[in-house]
Amino acid sequence: MPRRGAWAAAAGNERSSKLYDRAISEIRASLRLGHLVERLLERGIRTGVFQPTADNALLAKVLLSTWTEVGRWYHPGGHFSVPDLADEFAVLALRTAGAAAPISVERFAPA
C-alpha cells in the first residue's frame, strides 16, 4: 500500500490526501470489527453457546457482509421496522453461528 504522501502527490491535491486518510481509517475499523466478531465466535464456541459451523474468519466475513449490505436495500416504512429487522438479523446471525435452538431474541435484548 503506498504511503499517504506518495499517494497524495500522485493525486495532486489535499482533498485526495483526506480521502486517502478516510479510506485507510475505514479499512482499519473494518479489520478491527472483523477481529472482534471472530473473537466473539471463538468465545461462543469455547463456552458451548455456538456449535462450529464454518471457519471463524469466513463466518465473520459472512456476518459483516450481511450487516453492511442492509443499507443497500432497507427503506423506512417498508416491510420491516428497524426493531423487527434487528430482531430478525439477530436470529439469523445466531443460527448462522450455530446457536442451539430455540433462539429467543428477548434473551439477548438489553434490560
C-alpha positions as semicolon CSV with decimal commas, in nm:
position;residue;x (nm);y (nm);z (nm)
1;M;0,000;0,000;0,000
2;P;0,154;0,335;-0,098
3;R;0,226;0,586;0,172
4;R;-0,009;0,880;0,207
5;G;0,242;1,139;0,090
6;A;0,327;0,950;-0,227
7;W;-0,040;0,878;-0,296
8;A;-0,141;1,239;-0,239
9;A;0,144;1,368;-0,455
10;A;0,039;1,134;-0,734
11;A;-0,321;1,252;-0,697
12;G;-0,200;1,607;-0,679
13;N;-0,421;1,764;-0,415
14;E;-0,509;1,790;-0,047
15;R;-0,863;1,658;-0,098
16;S;-0,722;1,332;-0,230
17;S;-0,499;1,308;0,075
18;K;-0,802;1,348;0,304
19;L;-0,994;1,086;0,108
20;Y;-0,698;0,850;0,140
21;D;-0,679;0,908;0,516
22;R;-1,051;0,840;0,548
23;A;-1,029;0,523;0,339
24;I;-0,739;0,392;0,548
25;S;-0,929;0,473;0,868
26;E;-1,237;0,286;0,744
27;I;-1,030;-0,015;0,638
28;R;-0,865;-0,030;0,981
29;A;-1,202;-0,002;1,157
30;S;-1,342;-0,280;0,940
31;L;-1,047;-0,504;1,023
32;R;-1,090;-0,435;1,396
33;L;-1,460;-0,518;1,373
34;G;-1,384;-0,838;1,183
35;H;-1,138;-0,946;1,452
36;L;-1,391;-0,863;1,723
37;V;-1,657;-1,078;1,556
38;E;-1,405;-1,363;1,519
39;R;-1,321;-1,341;1,891
40;L;-1,692;-1,343;1,982
41;L;-1,743;-1,653;1,769
42;E;-1,442;-1,824;1,929
43;R;-1,572;-1,739;2,276
44;G;-1,919;-1,867;2,189
45;I;-1,772;-2,196;2,067
46;R;-1,545;-2,228;2,369
47;T;-1,835;-2,173;2,611
48;G;-2,072;-2,402;2,420
49;V;-2,314;-2,131;2,308
50;F;-2,226;-2,189;1,941
51;Q;-2,151;-2,508;1,756
52;P;-1,877;-2,467;1,495
53;T;-2,042;-2,424;1,154
54;A;-1,753;-2,284;0,946
55;D;-1,411;-2,128;0,974
56;N;-1,448;-1,836;1,215
57;A;-1,271;-1,588;0,985
58;L;-1,502;-1,683;0,698
59;L;-1,811;-1,674;0,919
60;A;-1,713;-1,330;1,049
61;K;-1,684;-1,204;0,691
62;V;-2,024;-1,350;0,601
63;L;-2,190;-1,186;0,902
64;L;-2,021;-0,849;0,844
65;S;-2,115;-0,854;0,476
66;T;-2,475;-0,927;0,564
67;W;-2,488;-0,648;0,819
68;T;-2,330;-0,387;0,595
69;E;-2,542;-0,468;0,290
70;V;-2,870;-0,393;0,466
71;G;-2,813;-0,025;0,388
72;R;-2,846;-0,101;0,018
73;W;-3,198;-0,237;0,034
74;Y;-3,358;-0,124;0,359
75;H;-3,606;0,162;0,335
76;P;-3,800;0,304;0,631
77;G;-4,170;0,232;0,604
78;G;-4,106;-0,097;0,427
79;H;-4,198;-0,448;0,534
80;F;-3,975;-0,442;0,845
81;S;-3,946;-0,180;1,115
82;V;-3,592;-0,118;1,243
83;P;-3,654;-0,312;1,569
84;D;-3,811;-0,603;1,379
85;L;-3,525;-0,609;1,132
86;A;-3,272;-0,604;1,417
87;D;-3,452;-0,899;1,580
88;E;-3,455;-1,095;1,252
89;F;-3,086;-1,023;1,191
90;A;-3,001;-1,129;1,546
91;V;-3,177;-1,463;1,499
92;L;-3,014;-1,516;1,159
93;A;-2,669;-1,434;1,297
94;L;-2,714;-1,665;1,595
95;R;-2,834;-1,951;1,374
96;T;-2,550;-1,893;1,130
97;A;-2,305;-1,909;1,421
98;G;-2,454;-2,241;1,529
99;A;-2,653;-2,131;1,834
100;A;-2,869;-2,403;1,979
101;A;-3,243;-2,380;1,917
102;P;-3,475;-2,242;2,028
103;I;-3,342;-1,892;1,980
104;S;-3,521;-1,615;2,159
105;V;-3,427;-1,259;2,075
106;E;-3,561;-1,144;2,413
107;R;-3,282;-1,346;2,575
108;F;-3,031;-1,110;2,415
109;A;-3,225;-0,785;2,448
110;P;-3,079;-0,516;2,675
111;A;-3,253;-0,483;3,010
